[in-house]
Amino acid sequence: MPMCLMISERLKWLLSVSTTMLLTMLLWGDDAAAAENCQSLRERSAGQQVISIHCGGAPSATVDADGRLWAAFVQDKHVYVTRSDDNGVTYTTPVRVNNEPEDTEYNGENRPKILVAEDGTVLLSWTTKTSPNFTGEIRFTRSTDVGKTFEPPRTMNDDGLMTGHRFDSLFLTPSGKLYLTWIDKRDLDASAARGETYPGAAIYYTVSDDLGETFTPNFRVSHNSCECCRIAMAPHGDDEVAILWRQIYDEHIRDHAIAVLGEQGEVSGLTRATVDDWFIDACPHHGPTMVQAAQPGQYHISWFSDGNLHSGIHYGRHNMATGTTENIIQVDGTPGAGHPYLAHYDNTLYMVWKGFNGMASQLQLMRSQDDGATWSAPQTLFNTEQASDHPLLVTAPHGVFLSWSSEEFGYLFTEISSDEKQ
Amino acid sequence: MKSNRLLSAAVALCVGLLMSTAALADSIQPLGTGTFAELKSGFEGKPFVVSLWSVDCLPCRVELELLGELKKGDPEFPLLLISTDTIEKREEAVYILEEYGLESIPSWMFADAFIERLRFSIDPTWHGELPRSYFYAADHSFKAHSGILTEEKLREFFPQ
C-alpha cells in the first residue's frame, strides 16, 4: 500500500509538469549521478519507458575532434545516439536514428558502430536481422546536422539476396575514406545452388570518399571466413585499411587472416596472421582486435583461440612485410577469459579484456611502453558478479577511455590513460 | 482514473495469463547456476548426453537436426538440451526447435545474461564455443566435444 500511495503522489506531481520537463527530470536530469545503472533509472522512472545508454544494448562510442563523446546503442528495435560533453558524466537526450523499427543486432560481437568525421558528420552502421536463420542486412546512415536528425538508413550489401550479411565494422581513414566491411554469405548461397560445399562465409566491403553520401559497389576480400566473429580494422597509410578476421583454413581450422583493402577494391597482402591450429566446426563468437604499431606495416593484434598451438587470449605483433606474427604471448589462458581490445596513445599500448574467476568477471588492463615487447602485470579495474558486455577502448585526442556496459555499473566511459590510474 | 488503471491492470493480467499459457506450449525451463548440478543428479548411475546450442550458432542447426531425428527414433534417449541464449529469446528458440521437432522435449535456456557464470556451472574449462557437447558415462566421468556432434560420435558412446 505505501508503494501505491507513493506512486499516486508521484503521478499527481508528474501531471503538473509538462511532458518535456517530465522526461528531462525523470530520465536525464541527474544522469550525472555516480554508478548509474539501468535498474536505478527504471526505479526512478515511475513506469515511464527509459531510453538511456545505461539501458541500451551493446553500446559503442567515439570521440570527435572537439573531444566530445558520441555513443550509439540499441533499444526496442531502434538505434539511438547520445552525446556527452563531459567525458561520460552527463548525456544528451538520445536521438532515435531509424524511425522504422528494425531487428537490429546487439550482442558482444554485433553492435551499432559510430564515427564522427572532422567536419562533424556522424556516421553509423549496424546489422539488421531479417530472419532467425542467420540472414541480415548491413545498414548505414549519417547525420549532417550534428546528430539532430539522421538520413533514412540504407542497405549497403548490394546483392539483393535474403542471406547473411552481418558483423559489420566501420572505419574512417585519416584522409577521410570511409570503409565498411562485413561477413557475407552470397558466395555460400551460390555454391549451394551449384551443389558445392563452401566452408564458412566471405568478407566483403565498400568504400565512400564523400563521408557516406555515395559508396562503391561491394568488393570481396576473401572466401571462407568464419561466420560469427567481429572484424578488426586499423589504418594502412593515408587511404587504406588493414583488417583482421577469423578465417577457415583446411575446412576445419579457424585461425586468423589479415589483408589490406584499397578504395577501388584492391585487396593486397592477404596472409595468415595467426597459426593456432584451432580445429573446430563451431562458432567461437570471439573476434580479434588490432592497432597500428610504431613501425610502418606492423600491427599489434590480440585474439582468442583454443587451438593446439595457442589457447586463451594472445597478443602478437604482425609484420605485413614478412607475413609473420612475432612476439606472441599468452595474455590470459583462464577459461571464460576473453574479448581483448587494444588501443595506442602517447607511446603507450593498452589492452583490456574480461577475465572470469568462476563467480565474477574482472575487467583487466595491461600496458606496454615498448611497442608490445614487454607488458605490465594485469590490473583489475572492475569486478562484477553480474552480466557485462565486451569491453571496448576509445582513443580520444585527450586520452584512452574504457567504453563498457554492465548490469551493475551501467555504461562506463572511463579514462585509463591518466596518471593516477597507473 | 483509478478505475481506468484497475481496468488496464486487469487487461494486462489477462494478456499476461494468455501469454504464459502460450509459453507453456513448449517445454523450456530456465537454467540457473545450480540447475545443471540438479539435472546431473537426476541421472544418477546413468549415462547421458549434454548438447549446448544457441540461436546465433549456425553449425548448431546441423546438430539439432541430428538430435531431432535421434529423439524421434528413440524418445527415451537421455539428452539434456541447453541453449546458452537468455530465456528472453525463448520465442526465437522455440521457432528453431520446432523445425527439428524438439520443441516438446524438456530443454533449458540460460536464466540470465551472466553467461560466463552459467557456462562455468556446466564446465569450468569450456570457453563458450558452440555447439558443445558432453558424454557422461554411468559413473558421470565425461568427455567433452566442441563442434558438430555426428552420429558416429554418438554411436561410439551409445553403441546399439
Coordinates of C-alpha atoms in Angstrom, one line a residue, chain A:
Chain A
M1 CA 0.0 0.0 0.0
P2 CA 2.6 2.6 0.9
M3 CA 4.2 1.9 -2.5
C4 CA 0.8 2.6 -4.3
L5 CA 0.4 5.8 -2.4
M6 CA 3.9 6.9 -3.3
I7 CA 3.2 6.2 -6.9
S8 CA -0.1 8.0 -6.9
E9 CA 1.5 11.1 -5.2
R10 CA 4.2 11.0 -7.8
L11 CA 1.7 10.7 -10.6
K12 CA -0.1 13.8 -9.4
W13 CA 3.1 15.7 -9.3
L14 CA 4.2 14.4 -12.6
L15 CA 0.9 15.6 -14.2
S16 CA 1.7 19.1 -13.1
V17 CA 4.7 19.4 -15.2
S18 CA 5.0 19.4 -19.0
T19 CA 5.9 16.2 -20.8
T20 CA 9.2 17.6 -21.8
M21 CA 10.1 18.5 -18.2
L22 CA 8.8 15.2 -17.1
L23 CA 11.1 13.3 -19.4
T24 CA 14.0 15.6 -18.7
M25 CA 13.7 15.3 -14.9
L26 CA 12.9 11.7 -14.7
L27 CA 15.2 10.2 -17.3
W28 CA 18.1 12.6 -17.9
G29 CA 18.0 15.2 -15.3
D30 CA 20.5 13.6 -13.0
D31 CA 22.3 11.2 -15.2
A32 CA 25.3 12.7 -13.6
A33 CA 24.8 10.6 -10.5
A34 CA 27.7 8.2 -9.9
A35 CA 27.4 4.5 -10.6
E36 CA 24.2 5.0 -12.6
N37 CA 22.7 1.8 -13.9
C38 CA 19.6 0.8 -15.8
Q39 CA 17.9 -0.7 -12.7
S40 CA 18.2 2.5 -10.7
L41 CA 17.0 4.6 -13.7
R42 CA 13.9 2.3 -14.1
E43 CA 13.2 2.5 -10.4
R44 CA 13.1 6.3 -10.6
S45 CA 11.1 6.4 -13.8
A46 CA 7.7 5.6 -12.3
G47 CA 6.8 3.3 -15.1
Q48 CA 8.0 5.6 -17.9
Q49 CA 10.0 3.9 -20.6
V50 CA 13.7 4.6 -20.0
I51 CA 15.7 5.2 -23.1
S52 CA 19.2 5.5 -21.9
I53 CA 22.8 4.5 -22.7
H54 CA 22.6 2.7 -19.3
C55 CA 19.7 0.5 -20.5
G56 CA 20.5 0.2 -24.2
G57 CA 22.1 -2.9 -25.7
A58 CA 25.7 -3.2 -26.9
P59 CA 26.8 0.4 -27.0
S60 CA 29.8 1.7 -28.8
A61 CA 31.4 5.1 -28.7
T62 CA 33.8 7.5 -30.4
V63 CA 35.2 10.9 -29.6
D64 CA 35.0 13.7 -32.1
A65 CA 37.7 16.3 -33.0
D66 CA 36.5 18.6 -30.2
G67 CA 36.8 15.9 -27.6
R68 CA 33.1 15.2 -27.3
L69 CA 31.9 11.6 -26.6
W70 CA 29.3 10.2 -29.0
A71 CA 27.7 6.8 -28.3
A72 CA 25.3 4.6 -30.1
F73 CA 23.2 1.8 -28.6
V74 CA 20.1 -0.4 -29.4
Q75 CA 16.8 -0.3 -27.6
D76 CA 13.4 -1.6 -28.6
K77 CA 14.4 -2.2 -32.3
H78 CA 15.9 1.3 -32.7
V79 CA 19.4 2.6 -32.8
Y80 CA 19.9 5.7 -30.6
V81 CA 22.7 8.2 -30.5
T82 CA 23.6 10.3 -27.4
R83 CA 26.4 12.7 -26.8
S84 CA 28.4 13.7 -23.7
D85 CA 30.4 16.9 -23.4
D86 CA 31.9 15.9 -20.1
N87 CA 33.5 12.6 -20.8
G88 CA 30.5 10.5 -19.9
V89 CA 29.3 12.2 -16.8
T90 CA 26.1 13.5 -18.3
Y91 CA 24.4 12.6 -21.6
T92 CA 22.1 14.4 -24.0
T93 CA 18.6 13.0 -24.6
P94 CA 19.2 10.1 -27.0
V95 CA 18.1 10.8 -30.6
R96 CA 16.3 7.9 -32.4
V97 CA 18.3 7.1 -35.6
N98 CA 15.9 4.8 -37.5
N99 CA 12.3 5.8 -37.5
E100 CA 11.0 2.4 -38.7
P101 CA 11.8 -0.3 -36.1
E102 CA 14.3 -2.9 -37.3
D103 CA 15.5 -6.1 -35.7
T104 CA 18.9 -4.5 -35.0
E105 CA 21.5 -6.9 -33.7
Y106 CA 23.1 -6.1 -30.4
N107 CA 25.4 -8.5 -28.7
G108 CA 29.1 -8.8 -27.9
E109 CA 30.1 -9.3 -31.5
N110 CA 27.4 -7.2 -33.1
R111 CA 26.7 -3.6 -32.2
P112 CA 26.0 -0.3 -33.9
K113 CA 29.2 1.5 -34.9
I114 CA 29.5 5.2 -34.6
L115 CA 32.2 7.6 -36.0
V116 CA 32.3 11.3 -36.3
A117 CA 34.2 12.9 -39.2
E118 CA 36.3 16.1 -38.8
D119 CA 33.5 18.2 -40.3
G120 CA 31.0 16.8 -37.7
T121 CA 29.2 14.3 -40.0
V122 CA 28.0 11.5 -37.7
L123 CA 28.4 8.1 -39.4
L124 CA 26.6 4.9 -38.3
S125 CA 26.4 1.3 -39.3
W126 CA 24.7 -1.7 -37.9
T127 CA 23.3 -5.2 -38.8
T128 CA 19.6 -5.8 -39.0
K129 CA 18.4 -9.4 -38.7
T130 CA 15.9 -10.4 -41.4
S131 CA 15.1 -13.9 -40.1
P132 CA 16.1 -16.3 -37.3
N133 CA 18.2 -18.2 -39.9
F134 CA 21.3 -16.0 -39.8
T135 CA 20.1 -13.6 -42.6
G136 CA 20.7 -9.9 -42.2
E137 CA 21.5 -6.7 -43.9
I138 CA 24.2 -4.2 -43.4
R139 CA 22.7 -0.8 -42.7
F140 CA 24.2 2.7 -42.9
T141 CA 23.1 6.2 -42.1
R142 CA 24.6 9.5 -41.2
S143 CA 23.7 12.9 -39.8
T144 CA 24.9 16.1 -41.3
D145 CA 23.3 18.4 -38.7
V146 CA 25.5 17.4 -35.7
G147 CA 23.3 14.4 -34.7
K148 CA 20.0 16.2 -34.6
T149 CA 18.5 14.1 -37.4
F150 CA 19.6 11.1 -39.4
E151 CA 19.1 10.2 -43.0
P152 CA 16.8 7.2 -43.7
P153 CA 19.1 4.1 -43.3
R154 CA 20.4 2.4 -46.4
T155 CA 21.2 -1.2 -47.0
M156 CA 24.8 -1.5 -48.1
N157 CA 25.1 -5.1 -49.3
D158 CA 24.2 -4.7 -53.0
D159 CA 23.3 -8.3 -53.9
G160 CA 19.6 -8.0 -53.1
L161 CA 19.7 -11.5 -51.6
M162 CA 18.0 -12.8 -48.5
T163 CA 21.1 -14.2 -47.0
G164 CA 23.7 -13.5 -44.3
H165 CA 25.2 -10.0 -44.2
R166 CA 26.3 -9.4 -40.7
F167 CA 29.1 -8.4 -38.3
D168 CA 29.7 -5.0 -39.8
S169 CA 32.8 -2.9 -39.0
L170 CA 33.2 0.8 -39.9
F171 CA 36.5 2.7 -40.2
L172 CA 37.4 6.3 -41.3
T173 CA 41.0 6.8 -42.6
P174 CA 43.0 9.9 -41.7
S175 CA 42.3 11.1 -45.2
G176 CA 38.6 10.7 -44.8
K177 CA 37.9 7.5 -46.7
L178 CA 35.1 5.5 -45.1
Y179 CA 35.4 1.7 -45.1
L180 CA 32.6 -0.6 -44.2
T181 CA 33.3 -4.3 -44.1
W182 CA 31.2 -7.3 -43.1
I183 CA 30.7 -11.1 -43.2
D184 CA 28.7 -12.1 -46.3
K185 CA 27.0 -15.4 -47.4
R186 CA 26.2 -14.6 -51.1
D187 CA 29.1 -16.9 -52.2
L188 CA 27.9 -19.7 -49.9
D189 CA 24.4 -19.5 -51.4
A190 CA 25.8 -19.5 -54.9
S191 CA 27.9 -22.6 -54.1
A192 CA 25.0 -24.3 -52.5
A193 CA 22.9 -23.6 -55.6
R194 CA 25.6 -25.4 -57.7
G195 CA 25.6 -28.3 -55.2
E196 CA 29.1 -27.4 -54.0
T197 CA 30.3 -27.2 -50.4
Y198 CA 31.6 -23.9 -49.1
P199 CA 33.2 -23.7 -45.7
G200 CA 32.1 -20.6 -43.8
A201 CA 31.2 -17.3 -45.4
A202 CA 33.1 -14.4 -47.1
I203 CA 34.4 -11.0 -46.2
Y204 CA 33.1 -8.1 -48.3
Y205 CA 33.5 -4.3 -48.1
T206 CA 32.5 -1.0 -49.6
V207 CA 34.2 2.5 -49.5
S208 CA 32.9 6.0 -49.5
D209 CA 35.1 9.0 -50.4
D210 CA 32.3 11.6 -49.6
L211 CA 31.6 10.6 -46.0
G212 CA 28.8 8.2 -46.8
E213 CA 26.9 10.1 -49.4
T214 CA 27.8 7.5 -52.0
F215 CA 29.6 4.2 -51.8
T216 CA 31.5 2.0 -54.3
P217 CA 30.0 -1.4 -55.3
N218 CA 30.7 -4.2 -52.8
F219 CA 34.1 -5.9 -53.1
R220 CA 35.1 -9.3 -52.0
V221 CA 38.1 -9.6 -49.7
S222 CA 38.2 -13.4 -49.1
H223 CA 36.2 -16.6 -49.3
N224 CA 35.8 -19.0 -46.4
S225 CA 35.8 -16.7 -43.4
C226 CA 34.4 -17.8 -40.1
E227 CA 30.7 -16.8 -39.8
C228 CA 30.4 -15.3 -36.4
C229 CA 33.3 -13.1 -35.3
R230 CA 33.7 -9.3 -35.4
I231 CA 36.3 -7.9 -37.9
A232 CA 39.1 -5.7 -36.6
M233 CA 40.2 -2.6 -38.6
A234 CA 43.2 -0.3 -38.5
P235 CA 44.7 2.3 -40.8
H236 CA 47.2 1.4 -43.5
G237 CA 48.8 4.5 -44.9
D238 CA 46.5 7.5 -45.5
D239 CA 43.8 6.0 -47.7
E240 CA 43.8 2.2 -47.0
V241 CA 42.8 0.0 -44.1
A242 CA 44.2 -3.3 -42.7
I243 CA 41.6 -5.8 -41.5
L244 CA 42.0 -8.9 -39.3
W245 CA 39.3 -11.6 -39.1
R246 CA 38.8 -15.2 -38.2
Q247 CA 39.4 -17.3 -41.3
I248 CA 38.8 -21.0 -42.1
Y249 CA 41.9 -22.9 -43.2
D250 CA 41.8 -26.5 -44.5
E251 CA 38.0 -26.5 -44.0
H252 CA 38.1 -27.0 -40.2
I253 CA 40.8 -24.8 -38.8
R254 CA 39.6 -21.4 -37.5
D255 CA 42.6 -19.1 -37.1
H256 CA 43.0 -15.5 -38.4
A257 CA 43.8 -13.7 -41.7
I258 CA 44.9 -10.2 -42.4
A259 CA 44.7 -8.1 -45.5
V260 CA 45.0 -4.5 -46.8
L261 CA 42.0 -3.0 -48.6
G262 CA 42.1 -0.2 -51.1
E263 CA 39.4 2.2 -52.1
Q264 CA 38.8 0.7 -55.5
G265 CA 38.5 -2.9 -54.3
E266 CA 42.2 -3.7 -54.3
V267 CA 43.0 -6.5 -51.8
S268 CA 46.7 -6.9 -51.0
G269 CA 48.9 -8.7 -48.6
L270 CA 46.2 -11.3 -47.7
T271 CA 48.0 -13.7 -45.4
R272 CA 47.5 -15.9 -42.4
A273 CA 48.0 -13.8 -39.2
T274 CA 47.7 -16.5 -36.6
V275 CA 48.6 -20.1 -36.6
D276 CA 46.8 -21.5 -33.6
D277 CA 45.6 -24.8 -35.2
W278 CA 42.1 -24.5 -33.7
F279 CA 40.3 -27.4 -35.3
I280 CA 36.7 -26.6 -34.7
D281 CA 33.4 -26.7 -36.7
A282 CA 31.7 -24.3 -34.3
C283 CA 31.1 -20.7 -33.7
P284 CA 33.6 -19.1 -31.3
H285 CA 31.7 -15.7 -31.3
H286 CA 35.1 -14.2 -30.5
G287 CA 36.6 -11.7 -32.9
P288 CA 40.1 -10.2 -32.8
T289 CA 41.4 -6.6 -32.2
M290 CA 44.2 -4.7 -33.9
V291 CA 46.0 -1.3 -33.8
Q292 CA 48.9 0.1 -35.8
A293 CA 52.4 -0.4 -34.4
A294 CA 55.1 2.2 -34.3
Q295 CA 56.9 0.5 -37.2
P296 CA 55.2 1.1 -40.6
G297 CA 53.5 -2.1 -41.8
Q298 CA 53.3 -3.6 -38.4
Y299 CA 50.2 -4.2 -36.3
H300 CA 49.6 -5.1 -32.7
I301 CA 47.0 -7.9 -32.7
S302 CA 45.2 -9.7 -30.0
W303 CA 42.9 -12.7 -30.4
F304 CA 41.3 -15.7 -28.7
S305 CA 41.9 -19.3 -29.7
D306 CA 41.6 -22.7 -28.1
G307 CA 43.9 -24.3 -30.7
N308 CA 46.5 -26.9 -30.3
L309 CA 49.3 -24.3 -30.5
H310 CA 47.7 -21.4 -28.7
S311 CA 44.9 -21.5 -26.1
G312 CA 43.4 -18.4 -24.4
I313 CA 43.8 -14.7 -25.2
H314 CA 47.1 -14.0 -27.1
Y315 CA 49.0 -10.9 -28.2
G316 CA 51.4 -10.7 -31.1
R317 CA 52.9 -8.1 -33.5
H318 CA 52.2 -8.8 -37.1
N319 CA 54.7 -7.8 -39.7
M320 CA 53.0 -7.3 -43.1
A321 CA 56.3 -7.3 -45.0
T322 CA 57.3 -10.8 -43.8
G323 CA 53.8 -12.0 -43.3
T324 CA 54.6 -13.3 -39.8
T325 CA 53.3 -12.6 -36.3
E326 CA 56.1 -12.2 -33.8
N327 CA 56.5 -11.7 -30.1
I328 CA 53.4 -13.8 -29.3
I329 CA 52.5 -14.0 -25.6
Q330 CA 49.6 -15.6 -23.8
V331 CA 47.7 -12.8 -22.1
D332 CA 45.1 -14.9 -20.2
G333 CA 44.5 -18.6 -20.5
T334 CA 41.8 -18.9 -18.0
P335 CA 38.6 -20.5 -19.5
G336 CA 36.0 -17.8 -19.5
A337 CA 38.5 -15.0 -20.1
G338 CA 38.1 -13.3 -23.5
H339 CA 37.3 -10.3 -25.7
P340 CA 40.6 -8.3 -25.7
Y341 CA 40.7 -4.8 -27.1
L342 CA 43.8 -2.8 -27.9
A343 CA 44.5 1.0 -28.1
H344 CA 47.6 3.1 -28.7
Y345 CA 48.1 6.5 -27.2
D346 CA 51.1 8.7 -26.5
N347 CA 53.7 5.9 -26.8
T348 CA 51.7 3.5 -24.6
L349 CA 49.9 0.4 -25.8
Y350 CA 46.8 -0.5 -23.7
M351 CA 44.9 -3.8 -23.6
V352 CA 41.7 -4.6 -21.8
W353 CA 39.8 -7.8 -21.6
K354 CA 37.3 -9.7 -19.5
G355 CA 38.6 -12.2 -17.0
F356 CA 36.5 -14.7 -15.1
N357 CA 37.2 -16.5 -11.8
G358 CA 34.1 -18.7 -11.5
M359 CA 32.0 -16.2 -9.7
A360 CA 32.8 -12.8 -11.1
S361 CA 34.0 -11.1 -14.2
Q362 CA 37.1 -8.9 -13.9
L363 CA 37.8 -6.0 -16.2
Q364 CA 41.6 -6.4 -16.8
L365 CA 44.1 -3.9 -18.1
M366 CA 47.7 -4.1 -19.0
R367 CA 50.1 -1.6 -20.6
S368 CA 53.2 -1.7 -22.7
Q369 CA 55.7 1.1 -23.0
D370 CA 57.9 -0.6 -25.6
D371 CA 55.6 -1.3 -28.5
G372 CA 54.4 -4.6 -27.1
A373 CA 57.8 -6.2 -26.3
T374 CA 57.0 -6.3 -22.6
W375 CA 53.8 -5.7 -20.6
S376 CA 52.8 -4.6 -17.2
A377 CA 51.2 -7.1 -14.8
P378 CA 47.4 -7.2 -15.4
Q379 CA 45.5 -4.8 -13.2
T380 CA 41.8 -5.4 -12.3
L381 CA 39.8 -2.2 -12.9
F382 CA 36.4 -3.6 -12.1
N383 CA 34.9 -6.7 -10.6
T384 CA 31.3 -7.6 -11.1
E385 CA 29.0 -10.6 -10.2
Q386 CA 26.5 -9.6 -12.9
A387 CA 26.3 -9.7 -16.6
S388 CA 28.6 -7.4 -18.7
D389 CA 29.3 -6.6 -22.4
H390 CA 32.7 -6.9 -24.2
P391 CA 34.9 -4.0 -23.2
L392 CA 36.0 -1.5 -25.9
L393 CA 38.7 1.2 -25.9
V394 CA 38.2 4.6 -27.4
T395 CA 41.2 6.7 -28.4
A396 CA 40.4 10.4 -28.0
P397 CA 42.6 13.5 -28.6
H398 CA 42.9 13.7 -24.8
G399 CA 43.4 10.1 -23.8
V400 CA 42.3 6.5 -23.9
F401 CA 38.9 5.6 -22.5
L402 CA 37.3 2.3 -21.5
S403 CA 33.8 2.0 -23.0
W404 CA 32.0 -0.8 -21.2
S405 CA 28.4 -1.7 -20.3
S406 CA 27.4 -3.8 -17.4
E407 CA 24.3 -4.5 -15.4
E408 CA 26.0 -3.4 -12.2
F409 CA 27.7 -0.2 -13.3
G410 CA 25.6 0.8 -16.3
Y411 CA 27.5 2.3 -19.1
L412 CA 31.0 3.4 -18.1
F413 CA 33.3 5.7 -20.1
T414 CA 36.4 6.0 -18.0
E415 CA 39.8 7.2 -18.8
I416 CA 42.5 4.6 -18.4
S417 CA 45.5 6.7 -19.6
S418 CA 45.5 9.2 -16.7
D419 CA 48.5 9.2 -14.3
E420 CA 46.6 8.5 -11.1
K421 CA 45.4 5.2 -12.6
Q422 CA 48.9 4.0 -13.4

